């Protein structure tokens, strides 16, 4: 019983990576670190925050970026325009308000 329980929690136990296709065996205490760099880990597109919600294996990011450069640039441009638009409205409102006070 103690041996089985120990194996379930032992930081030095060797475990297979849980990412599909990864053949590496890692110490339990190093698994989190391995998953941060594992090429088979499923990750979000680096352009997720601007609207590309593709998820892929880490090893496929370069190809995804190469294949979707135009899409990413268009999404970035839309995001930039959306962010700057409220600023221009606020400046216009401020100018109007300032003129009324003068």
Short mmCIF file of C-alpha atoms in Angstrom, two decimals:
data_model
loop_
_atom_site.label_atom_id
_atom_site.label_comp_id
_atom_site.label_asym_id
_atom_site.label_seq_id
_atom_site.Cartn_x
_atom_site.Cartn_y
_atom_site.Cartn_z
CA UNK A 1 0.00 0.00 0.00
CA UNK A 2 2.71 2.52 0.94
CA UNK A 3 4.68 1.71 -2.22
CA UNK A 4 1.63 2.26 -4.47
CA UNK A 5 0.69 5.53 -2.76
CA UNK A 6 4.30 6.69 -2.85
CA UNK A 7 4.47 6.08 -6.61
CA UNK A 8 1.34 8.25 -7.07
CA UNK A 9 2.93 11.29 -5.42
CA UNK A 10 6.70 10.75 -5.65
CA UNK A 11 8.28 13.79 -7.33
CA UNK A 12 11.01 11.57 -8.81
CA UNK A 13 8.60 9.09 -10.42
CA UNK A 14 9.13 8.88 -14.17
CA UNK A 15 5.94 9.55 -16.15
CA UNK A 16 5.16 9.76 -19.84
CA UNK A 17 4.34 13.22 -21.14
CA UNK A 18 0.57 13.58 -21.40
CA UNK A 19 0.73 15.39 -24.75
CA UNK A 20 -0.39 13.22 -27.64
CA UNK A 21 2.60 12.29 -29.79
CA UNK A 22 5.26 13.17 -27.23
CA UNK A 23 7.36 10.14 -26.44
CA UNK A 24 9.37 11.68 -23.59
CA UNK A 25 9.39 10.31 -20.08
CA UNK A 26 9.76 13.02 -17.46
CA UNK A 27 10.14 13.14 -13.69
CA UNK A 28 6.87 14.23 -12.10
CA UNK A 29 8.66 17.24 -10.54
CA UNK A 30 9.78 18.39 -14.03
CA UNK A 31 6.51 17.78 -15.88
CA UNK A 32 5.25 21.37 -15.63
CA UNK A 33 8.54 22.72 -16.95
CA UNK A 34 8.52 20.17 -19.78
CA UNK A 35 4.99 21.11 -20.80
CA UNK A 36 6.04 24.76 -21.12
CA UNK A 37 8.39 23.78 -23.97
CA UNK A 38 6.96 20.48 -25.25
CA UNK A 39 6.54 20.69 -29.06
CA UNK A 40 3.36 18.58 -28.79
CA UNK A 41 1.65 20.87 -26.23
CA UNK A 42 -1.56 22.45 -27.55
CA UNK A 43 -1.19 26.24 -27.43
CA UNK A 44 -3.15 29.27 -28.59
CA UNK A 45 -2.03 31.30 -31.57
CA UNK A 46 0.27 34.15 -30.49
CA UNK A 47 -2.32 36.45 -32.12
CA UNK A 48 -5.16 35.12 -29.95
CA UNK A 49 -5.71 38.49 -28.27
CA UNK A 50 -6.37 40.17 -31.60
CA UNK A 51 -8.84 37.56 -32.78
CA UNK A 52 -7.06 34.47 -34.12
CA UNK A 53 -8.47 31.75 -31.89
CA UNK A 54 -6.64 28.87 -33.55
CA UNK A 55 -5.13 26.29 -31.24
CA UNK A 56 -2.32 24.03 -32.43
CA UNK A 57 0.69 22.06 -31.33
CA UNK A 58 3.58 24.31 -30.34
CA UNK A 59 5.65 22.76 -33.13
CA UNK A 60 3.12 24.07 -35.70
CA UNK A 61 3.17 27.75 -34.68
CA UNK A 62 5.78 28.86 -37.24
CA UNK A 63 3.86 27.26 -40.11
CA UNK A 64 0.57 28.73 -38.85
CA UNK A 65 2.09 32.21 -38.65
CA UNK A 66 3.59 31.88 -42.12
CA UNK A 67 0.29 30.69 -43.62
CA UNK A 68 -1.78 33.37 -41.86
CA UNK A 69 0.37 36.49 -41.97
CA UNK A 70 -2.16 38.53 -43.96
CA UNK A 71 -5.04 37.49 -41.71
CA UNK A 72 -3.03 38.34 -38.58
CA UNK A 73 -2.07 41.74 -39.98
CA UNK A 74 -5.68 42.53 -40.88
CA UNK A 75 -6.85 41.55 -37.41
CA UNK A 76 -4.09 43.67 -35.86
CA UNK A 77 -5.08 46.67 -37.99
CA UNK A 78 -8.73 46.33 -36.97
CA UNK A 79 -7.70 46.11 -33.32
CA UNK A 80 -5.50 49.20 -33.64
CA UNK A 81 -8.29 51.15 -35.32
CA UNK A 82 -10.78 50.04 -32.65
CA UNK A 83 -8.43 51.14 -29.88
CA UNK A 84 -7.67 54.53 -31.43
CA UNK A 85 -11.27 55.35 -32.34
CA UNK A 86 -12.49 55.94 -28.75
CA UNK A 87 -9.46 58.16 -28.17
CA UNK A 88 -10.34 60.39 -31.13
CA UNK A 89 -13.97 60.59 -29.95
CA UNK A 90 -12.85 61.58 -26.45
CA UNK A 91 -10.50 64.22 -27.87
CA UNK A 92 -13.32 65.65 -29.97
CA UNK A 93 -15.63 65.71 -26.94
CA UNK A 94 -12.91 67.31 -24.84
CA UNK A 95 -12.32 70.01 -27.47
CA UNK A 96 -16.04 70.78 -27.64
CA UNK A 97 -16.28 70.94 -23.85
CA UNK A 98 -13.19 73.15 -23.64
CA UNK A 99 -14.65 75.60 -26.22
CA UNK A 100 -17.88 75.81 -24.24
CA UNK A 101 -15.92 76.74 -21.12
CA UNK A 102 -13.86 79.41 -22.89
#
